[in-house]
């Protein structure tokens, strides 16, 4: 695969200083998935072109993957060696690392200046066609020319491929151009990136600094860059928009989120929980079924909470929580304050004992009714927090969601949704059985007859006075 960068800004050969690659020589670098070569087809005063050619080792790639991915021959016969994909991004990031950061040893002034560049990508897949190319590069100021490539020139009847011969023209700083390409090439390709991990969130935010937050397609960029990992993409959106969650419109399982979006119930609920914990004077909190760590994020910002633990049965949810908390980058005292545990709430777990408060936010309705007893014992007999806050949807309120047919739950994974009377009966019997007192509160705007969207029970250890 190939990418060329040209400039006509005289002396054009200064491009060599910006890229830290001498135009007189061939540069080769071994990468984990192949070899990158940089050379200059043109190196004149009025035109200089640097070419990055990447030789991918498709067999080597196969060896790194797990078994049974894709169909048998796809492992060996695929387009990865030929089209611009995430591999090209990784290569750009490694071969032109300094240039991408905007630094230049010998020509810092030039690195800081907007200079005319033309980028040529002879085979760039765009899943989303020419329109997507324009939507991604247009808002950044690029002039885009794209010609669709045939699937096979020998068989015109087969029609066009997903690949385009693309030229991008812009007057900008080279570091910015390289960072745009780094992020947008894999977004266009939208294939699997073998390299998506937690630190990809950091990479995306870092490479997107200064342009992604104001890009009209930032949601699509985040989602595709992160391989459609919805959770991680949401983390990026939240961090880009400074804490305000932006729901993903293509979310498949997002019924509940869309329903509740209008009133931003989740945020309201979490803020209510934090306030309730403060009222209770809780210093140590275990968030049971912490999911993707929304509550943990709020708690971590408030130093009144000295020890914060999140537990969930889902490893993926915990990974997302970790990314949301930016855990790996936290200072040491914060890392010691916060811990994430995998645990199932229907089994006793000593690690969850001894907390001032346990929060169980929108979790009980995900449990099978016959497991509720095991859950109650795990929380109130074994973990035995001083206080427990349990929230769950109020089924009566569902009548107010215009898109929710009668009798349906807010989320496909809910096993039940309780009316206020049902919830209160369950909570009263649990309190009675394990020696707690319980009070009930409505969370959110209260409807005259139907109550609020969320109902909460606050349990406190000790007998009734
Ligand atoms: N409290 C979070 C997440 C609610 S979604 C919030 O309000 O945002 C319900 C969560 O409960 C999911 O993350 C799911 O993985 C977790 N969960 C479901 N059954 C569980 C069990 N038996 N033990 C622990 N966690 C469970």
Coordinates of C-alpha atoms and ligand atoms in Angstrom, one line a residue:
X1 CA 0.0 0.0 0.0
X2 CA 1.1 3.4 -0.8
X3 CA 0.7 7.0 0.4
X4 CA 2.5 10.0 -1.1
X5 CA 2.8 13.5 0.3
X6 CA 3.8 16.3 -2.1
X7 CA 4.4 20.0 -1.6
X8 CA 5.3 22.8 -4.0
X9 CA 6.3 25.2 -1.2
X10 CA 9.9 26.2 -2.1
X11 CA 12.3 24.9 -1.2
X12 CA 10.2 21.9 -1.5
X13 CA 12.9 19.5 -0.4
X14 CA 12.5 20.9 3.1
X15 CA 9.8 18.3 3.3
X16 CA 12.7 15.9 4.1
X17 CA 13.5 18.0 7.2
X18 CA 9.9 17.9 8.3
X19 CA 9.6 14.2 7.9
X20 CA 13.1 13.6 9.3
X21 CA 13.9 11.5 6.2
X22 CA 16.6 12.6 3.8
X23 CA 15.3 12.8 0.2
X24 CA 18.5 11.4 -1.2
X25 CA 18.1 8.1 0.5
X26 CA 15.8 5.1 0.8
X27 CA 14.6 4.5 4.4
X28 CA 13.3 1.1 5.5
X29 CA 11.9 0.2 8.9
X30 CA 10.7 -3.1 10.1
X31 CA 7.3 -3.1 11.8
X32 CA 5.5 -5.9 13.6
X33 CA 3.3 -6.5 10.6
X34 CA 5.7 -5.9 7.7
X35 CA 8.2 -3.3 6.4
X36 CA 7.8 0.4 5.7
X37 CA 9.9 2.1 3.1
X38 CA 10.1 5.9 2.6
X39 CA 11.5 7.3 -0.6
X40 CA 11.2 10.4 -2.8
X41 CA 10.0 10.0 -6.4
X42 CA 10.4 13.8 -6.8
X43 CA 12.9 15.9 -4.9
X44 CA 13.2 19.3 -6.7
X45 CA 13.1 22.8 -5.5
X46 CA 9.6 23.4 -6.8
X47 CA 8.1 19.9 -6.1
X48 CA 9.0 17.3 -3.5
X49 CA 7.1 14.0 -3.0
X50 CA 7.7 11.6 -0.2
X51 CA 6.2 8.1 -0.6
X52 CA 5.5 5.8 2.2
X53 CA 5.2 2.2 0.9
X54 CA 4.1 -0.5 3.2
X55 CA 4.7 -4.2 2.6
X56 CA 2.4 -6.2 4.8
X57 CA 3.1 -9.8 5.6
X58 CA -0.3 -11.4 5.4
X59 CA 0.9 -14.8 6.6
X60 CA 2.6 -13.2 9.6
X61 CA -0.7 -11.5 10.4
X62 CA -2.5 -14.8 10.4
X63 CA -0.1 -16.2 12.9
X64 CA -0.8 -13.4 15.3
X65 CA -4.6 -13.9 15.1
X66 CA -6.6 -16.5 17.0
X67 CA -7.9 -19.5 15.1
X68 CA -11.2 -19.5 13.2
X69 CA -11.3 -15.9 12.4
X70 CA -13.0 -15.3 9.0
X71 CA -13.4 -17.9 6.4
X72 CA -10.5 -20.3 5.7
X73 CA -8.9 -18.6 2.7
X74 CA -9.6 -15.1 3.8
X75 CA -6.7 -15.4 6.1
X76 CA -4.4 -15.6 3.1
X77 CA -6.3 -14.0 0.4
X78 CA -7.4 -10.6 1.6
X79 CA -6.9 -6.9 0.7
X80 CA -4.8 -6.0 3.7
X81 CA -1.5 -5.9 1.7
X82 CA -3.0 -3.5 -0.9
X83 CA -5.3 -1.0 0.6
X84 CA -4.8 1.8 3.0
X85 CA -6.0 0.6 6.4
X86 CA -5.2 0.8 10.0
X87 CA -1.8 -0.7 9.2
X88 CA -0.9 2.4 7.2
X89 CA -2.0 4.5 10.2
X90 CA 0.3 2.6 12.5
X91 CA 3.1 2.9 10.0
X92 CA 2.5 6.7 9.7
X93 CA 2.6 6.9 13.5
X94 CA 5.9 5.1 13.8
X95 CA 7.8 6.2 10.7
X96 CA 6.7 9.9 10.9
X97 CA 6.3 10.0 14.7
X98 CA 8.2 13.3 15.2
X99 CA 6.5 15.0 12.2
X100 CA 3.1 13.9 13.5
X101 CA 3.8 15.5 16.8
X102 CA 4.5 18.8 15.0
X103 CA 8.2 18.9 15.9
X104 CA 11.1 19.5 13.6
X105 CA 14.7 19.5 14.6
X106 CA 15.9 21.8 11.8
X107 CA 12.7 23.5 10.4
X108 CA 10.4 24.2 13.4
X109 CA 9.1 27.4 11.7
X110 CA 8.1 25.4 8.7
X111 CA 6.5 22.7 10.9
X112 CA 4.4 25.5 12.5
X113 CA 3.4 27.0 9.2
X114 CA 0.5 26.2 6.9
X115 CA 2.0 24.9 3.7
X116 CA 0.2 23.5 0.6
X117 CA 0.2 19.7 0.5
X118 CA -1.3 17.1 -1.7
X119 CA -1.8 13.6 -0.3
X120 CA -2.3 10.8 -2.8
X121 CA -3.8 7.4 -1.7
X122 CA -4.1 5.2 -4.7
X123 CA -6.2 2.6 -3.0
X124 CA -8.2 3.9 0.0
X125 CA -11.3 1.9 0.9
X126 CA -14.2 4.0 1.9
X127 CA -17.1 2.1 3.4
X128 CA -19.6 4.9 2.9
X129 CA -18.5 5.9 -0.6
X130 CA -17.4 9.2 -1.9
X131 CA -19.9 10.9 0.4
X132 CA -18.1 9.7 3.5
X133 CA -14.8 10.9 2.1
X134 CA -16.2 14.4 1.7
X135 CA -17.9 14.3 5.1
X136 CA -14.7 13.4 6.8
X137 CA -12.1 15.5 5.0
X138 CA -14.3 18.4 3.9
X139 CA -14.9 20.0 7.3
X140 CA -11.2 19.9 7.9
X141 CA -10.6 22.1 4.8
X142 CA -9.4 19.4 2.3
X143 CA -10.3 19.5 -1.3
X144 CA -11.1 15.9 -2.1
X145 CA -10.9 14.2 -5.5
X146 CA -11.9 10.6 -5.6
X147 CA -12.1 8.1 -8.4
X148 CA -13.8 4.8 -7.7
X149 CA -11.7 1.7 -8.6
X150 CA -13.2 -1.2 -10.4
X151 CA -13.5 -4.5 -8.6
X152 CA -11.5 -6.1 -11.4
X153 CA -10.5 -4.2 -14.5
X154 CA -10.7 -7.3 -16.6
X155 CA -14.4 -7.7 -15.6
X156 CA -16.0 -4.3 -15.8
X157 CA -19.5 -5.9 -15.4
X158 CA -18.5 -6.7 -11.8
X159 CA -18.8 -3.0 -11.1
X160 CA -16.9 -0.8 -8.6
X161 CA -15.0 -1.8 -5.5
X162 CA -15.1 -0.1 -2.1
X163 CA -11.7 1.5 -3.0
X164 CA -11.0 4.9 -4.3
X165 CA -8.0 6.6 -5.8
X166 CA -8.0 9.7 -3.6
X167 CA -6.2 13.0 -3.7
X168 CA -6.5 15.4 -0.8
X169 CA -5.3 19.0 -1.2
X170 CA -4.9 21.4 1.8
X171 CA -2.8 24.2 3.1
X172 CA -2.1 23.2 6.7
X173 CA 0.6 22.2 9.1
X174 CA 2.2 18.9 8.3
X175 CA 1.7 17.5 11.8
X176 CA -2.1 18.2 11.6
X177 CA -2.3 16.5 8.2
X178 CA -0.6 13.4 9.5
X179 CA -2.9 13.3 12.5
X180 CA -6.0 13.6 10.4
X181 CA -4.8 10.7 8.2
X182 CA -3.8 8.6 11.2
X183 CA -7.4 8.8 12.6
X184 CA -9.4 8.9 9.4
X185 CA -7.8 6.2 7.3
X186 CA -9.0 3.4 9.6
X187 CA -12.3 5.1 10.1
X188 CA -12.9 5.0 6.3
X189 CA -11.8 1.4 6.1
X190 CA -13.9 0.3 9.1
X191 CA -12.3 -3.1 9.1
X192 CA -11.2 -4.8 12.2
X193 CA -8.1 -3.3 13.8
X194 CA -6.1 -5.9 15.5
X195 CA -4.7 -3.0 17.7
X196 CA -7.8 -1.7 19.4
X197 CA -7.2 -1.7 23.1
X198 CA -7.8 0.7 26.1
X199 CA -4.9 2.9 25.1
X200 CA -6.6 3.5 21.8
X201 CA -8.9 5.9 23.6
X202 CA -5.9 7.9 24.6
X203 CA -4.4 7.7 21.1
X204 CA -7.6 8.9 19.5
X205 CA -8.0 11.8 21.9
X206 CA -4.4 12.8 21.5
X207 CA -4.4 12.5 17.7
X208 CA -7.8 14.2 17.6
X209 CA -6.8 17.1 19.8
X210 CA -7.7 20.4 18.3
X211 CA -9.9 19.1 15.5
X212 CA -12.0 16.1 16.5
X213 CA -14.1 17.8 19.1
X214 CA -15.5 20.3 16.6
X215 CA -15.8 17.8 13.7
X216 CA -19.4 17.2 12.7
X217 CA -18.8 13.5 12.2
X218 CA -17.0 13.0 15.5
X219 CA -19.4 10.4 16.7
X220 CA -18.9 8.2 13.6
X221 CA -15.2 8.8 13.8
X222 CA -15.0 7.6 17.4
X223 CA -17.3 4.7 16.9
X224 CA -15.5 3.4 13.8
X225 CA -12.0 4.1 15.0
X226 CA -12.8 2.0 18.1
X227 CA -14.0 -0.9 16.0
X228 CA -17.6 -0.3 16.9
X229 CA -16.9 -0.9 20.5
X230 CA -19.9 1.2 21.6
X231 CA -18.7 1.5 25.2
X232 CA -15.3 2.9 24.4
X233 CA -16.7 5.2 21.7
X234 CA -19.0 6.6 24.3
X235 CA -16.1 7.2 26.6
X236 CA -14.5 9.3 23.9
X237 CA -17.6 11.2 23.2
X238 CA -18.0 12.0 26.9
X239 CA -14.4 13.1 27.2
X240 CA -14.6 15.2 24.0
X241 CA -17.7 16.9 25.1
X242 CA -16.5 17.4 28.7
X243 CA -18.7 15.0 30.5
X244 CA -22.0 15.2 28.6
X245 CA -22.9 11.8 27.2
X246 CA -23.9 11.8 23.6
X247 CA -26.0 8.7 22.8
X248 CA -25.0 6.6 19.9
X249 CA -27.8 6.6 17.3
X250 CA -27.0 3.2 15.9
X251 CA -26.8 1.5 19.3
X252 CA -28.6 -1.9 18.8
X253 CA -29.4 -2.6 22.4
X254 CA -30.0 1.1 23.3
X255 CA -33.7 0.9 23.8
X256 CA -33.4 2.0 27.4
X257 CA -30.9 4.7 26.6
X258 CA -33.0 6.2 23.8
X259 CA -36.1 6.1 25.9
X260 CA -34.5 7.8 28.8
X261 CA -32.5 10.2 26.8
X262 CA -35.1 12.9 26.7
X263 CA -34.9 13.4 30.4
X264 CA -31.2 12.4 30.7
X265 CA -32.4 10.1 33.5
X266 CA -29.1 8.3 33.9
X267 CA -27.2 11.5 34.8
X268 CA -30.0 12.7 37.1
X269 CA -30.0 9.3 38.8
X270 CA -26.3 9.2 39.3
X271 CA -26.3 12.7 40.8
X272 CA -29.1 11.7 43.1
X273 CA -27.1 8.7 44.3
X274 CA -24.0 10.8 45.0
X275 CA -26.1 13.3 47.0
X276 CA -27.8 10.4 48.9
X277 CA -24.3 8.9 49.7
X278 CA -23.2 12.3 51.1
X279 CA -26.3 12.6 53.2
X280 CA -25.5 9.2 54.7
X281 CA -21.9 10.3 55.3
X282 CA -20.5 7.3 53.5
X283 CA -16.7 7.4 53.1
X284 CA -16.3 3.9 51.5
X285 CA -18.6 2.8 48.7
X286 CA -18.9 -0.3 46.7
X287 CA -20.9 0.1 43.5
X288 CA -22.4 -3.4 42.8
X289 CA -23.1 -4.0 39.1
X290 CA -21.1 -0.8 38.3
X291 CA -21.5 -1.4 34.6
X292 CA -19.4 1.0 32.5
X293 CA -18.5 3.0 35.6
X294 CA -20.7 6.1 35.3
X295 CA -21.2 6.4 39.0
X296 CA -17.6 5.5 39.8
X297 CA -16.6 8.4 37.5
X298 CA -18.6 10.8 39.6
X299 CA -17.5 9.4 42.9
X300 CA -13.8 9.5 41.9
X301 CA -14.1 13.3 41.4
X302 CA -15.2 13.8 45.0
X303 CA -12.5 13.3 47.6
X304 CA -15.1 12.9 50.3
X305 CA -15.2 9.3 49.1
X306 CA -12.1 7.7 50.4
X307 CA -12.5 4.2 49.1
X308 CA -14.4 3.4 45.9
X309 CA -14.9 -0.1 44.6
X310 CA -16.8 -1.1 41.5
X311 CA -17.8 -4.7 40.8
X312 CA -19.6 -6.3 37.9
X313 CA -19.9 -9.7 36.4
X314 CA -19.1 -8.4 33.0
X315 CA -15.4 -8.1 32.2
X316 CA -16.1 -6.0 29.2
X317 CA -18.1 -3.5 31.3
X318 CA -15.1 -3.4 33.7
X319 CA -12.7 -2.7 30.8
X320 CA -14.9 0.2 29.7
X321 CA -15.1 1.5 33.3
X322 CA -11.4 1.4 33.4
X323 CA -11.1 3.4 30.3
X324 CA -13.8 5.8 31.4
X325 CA -11.9 6.4 34.7
X326 CA -8.7 6.8 32.7
X327 CA -7.4 4.4 35.3
X328 CA -4.0 3.7 33.9
X329 CA -3.2 7.4 33.8
X330 CA -4.4 8.3 37.3
X331 CA -1.9 9.4 40.0
X332 CA -1.0 6.8 42.5
X333 CA -3.2 8.0 45.3
X334 CA -6.2 7.8 43.0
X335 CA -5.3 4.3 41.9
X336 CA -5.2 3.3 45.5
X337 CA -8.5 4.8 46.2
X338 CA -10.3 3.0 43.4
X339 CA -10.6 -0.6 42.6
X340 CA -12.5 -2.7 40.0
X341 CA -13.4 -6.3 40.7
X342 CA -15.1 -8.9 38.8
X343 CA -17.8 -10.5 40.9
X344 CA -21.2 -12.0 40.6
X345 CA -23.7 -10.5 43.0
X346 CA -25.5 -13.8 43.5
X347 CA -22.5 -15.3 45.3
X348 CA -20.9 -14.3 48.6
X349 CA -17.7 -12.4 48.1
X350 CA -15.6 -11.4 51.0
X351 CA -14.0 -8.5 49.0
X352 CA -17.3 -6.7 49.1
X353 CA -17.7 -6.7 52.9
X354 CA -17.0 -3.8 55.3
X355 CA -18.2 -0.8 53.3
X356 CA -20.1 2.2 54.6
X357 CA -22.4 2.0 51.6
X358 CA -23.3 -0.3 48.7
X359 CA -25.0 1.0 45.7
X360 CA -27.0 -1.3 43.4
X361 CA -28.1 1.0 40.6
X362 CA -30.5 -0.4 38.0
X363 CA -29.2 -4.0 38.5
X364 CA -31.8 -6.0 40.3
X365 CA -34.1 -6.0 37.3
X366 CA -31.4 -7.8 35.3
X367 CA -31.5 -10.8 37.7
X368 CA -33.6 -13.8 37.2
X369 CA -36.4 -13.6 39.8
X370 CA -35.3 -17.0 41.3
X371 CA -31.8 -15.5 41.9
X372 CA -33.1 -12.5 43.9
X373 CA -32.9 -14.5 47.1
X374 CA -29.3 -15.4 46.5
X375 CA -28.6 -11.7 45.7
X376 CA -30.3 -10.5 48.9
X377 CA -28.2 -12.8 50.9
X378 CA -25.0 -11.9 49.2
X379 CA -25.6 -8.2 49.8
X380 CA -27.4 -8.1 53.2
X381 CA -26.1 -11.2 54.9
X382 CA -22.5 -11.4 53.7
X383 CA -21.3 -8.0 52.4
X384 CA -23.4 -6.3 55.1
X385 CA -22.8 -2.6 54.2
X386 CA -23.9 0.0 56.8
X387 CA -26.2 1.4 54.1
X388 CA -27.4 0.2 50.8
X389 CA -29.0 2.1 48.0
X390 CA -31.0 0.1 45.5
X391 CA -32.6 1.7 42.4
X392 CA -34.8 0.1 39.8
X393 CA -37.3 1.3 37.1
X394 CA -40.8 2.2 38.3
X395 CA -42.9 0.1 35.9
X396 CA -45.9 2.5 36.4
X397 CA -44.0 5.3 34.8
X398 CA -43.5 3.4 31.5
X399 CA -46.9 4.6 30.4
X400 CA -45.3 8.0 29.9
X401 CA -42.7 6.8 27.4
X402 CA -44.3 7.4 24.0
X403 CA -42.3 4.8 22.2
X404 CA -42.7 1.9 24.6
X405 CA -45.6 -0.4 23.9
X406 CA -47.7 -1.4 26.9
X407 CA -46.3 -4.5 28.7
X408 CA -42.8 -4.1 27.3
X409 CA -39.7 -3.5 29.4
X410 CA -37.4 -0.5 29.0
X411 CA -34.5 -2.8 28.1
X412 CA -34.5 -6.2 26.5
X413 CA -32.3 -7.6 29.2
X414 CA -34.7 -6.7 32.0
X415 CA -36.2 -9.8 33.6
X416 CA -39.0 -7.8 35.3
X417 CA -39.9 -4.2 36.1
X418 CA -41.6 -3.6 39.4
X419 CA -44.5 -1.2 40.3
X420 CA -43.8 0.8 43.4
X421 CA -45.9 -1.6 45.5
X422 CA -44.0 -4.6 44.2
X423 CA -40.6 -3.0 44.9
X424 CA -41.6 -1.8 48.3
X425 CA -42.9 -5.3 49.3
X426 CA -39.6 -6.9 48.2
X427 CA -37.5 -4.3 50.0
X428 CA -39.5 -4.5 53.2
X429 CA -39.2 -8.2 53.4
X430 CA -35.4 -8.0 52.7
X431 CA -35.0 -5.4 55.4
X432 CA -37.1 -7.3 57.9
X433 CA -35.2 -10.5 57.2
X434 CA -31.6 -9.1 57.5
X435 CA -32.1 -6.5 60.2
X436 CA -32.2 -3.3 58.1
X437 CA -34.6 -0.4 58.1
X438 CA -35.7 0.9 54.7
X439 CA -37.1 4.2 53.3
X440 CA -38.2 4.9 49.7
X441 CA -37.5 7.8 47.5
X442 CA -38.6 8.8 44.0
X443 CA -35.8 9.9 41.6
X444 CA -36.5 12.4 38.9
X445 CA -39.6 14.4 38.2
X446 CA -42.6 12.9 40.0
X447 CA -45.8 12.3 38.1
X448 CA -49.0 12.9 40.1
X449 CA -50.3 9.3 39.9
X450 CA -47.5 7.3 38.3
X451 CA -44.6 8.4 40.4
X452 CA -41.0 9.0 39.1
X453 CA -39.1 7.1 36.4
X454 CA -36.8 5.6 39.0
X455 CA -37.6 4.3 42.4
X456 CA -35.0 3.9 45.2
X457 CA -34.8 2.1 48.5
X458 CA -32.3 3.3 51.1
X459 CA -31.4 0.5 53.6
X460 CA -29.7 1.2 56.9
X461 CA -28.4 -1.5 59.2
X462 CA -29.9 -1.7 62.6
X463 CA -33.4 -2.4 64.1
X464 CA -36.3 -0.1 63.8
X465 CA -36.5 2.4 66.7
Ligands
LIG1 N1 -25.1 0.4 37.6 C1 -24.8 0.7 36.3 C2 -25.1 -0.5 35.3 C3 -26.5 -0.9 35.2 S1 -26.7 -2.2 34.0 C4 -25.5 1.9 35.8 O1 -26.5 2.3 36.4 O2 -25.0 2.5 34.8 C5 -26.7 -3.6 34.9 C6 -25.3 -4.1 35.3 O3 -25.5 -5.2 36.2 C7 -24.6 -4.7 34.1 O4 -23.3 -4.0 34.0 C8 -24.5 -6.1 34.3 O5 -23.2 -6.7 33.8 C9 -24.5 -6.2 35.8 N2 -25.0 -7.5 36.3 C10 -26.0 -8.2 35.9 N3 -26.1 -9.3 36.7 C11 -25.1 -9.3 37.6 C12 -24.7 -10.2 38.6 N4 -25.3 -11.3 38.8 N5 -23.6 -9.9 39.3 C13 -22.9 -8.7 39.0 N6 -23.3 -7.8 38.1 C14 -24.4 -8.1 37.3

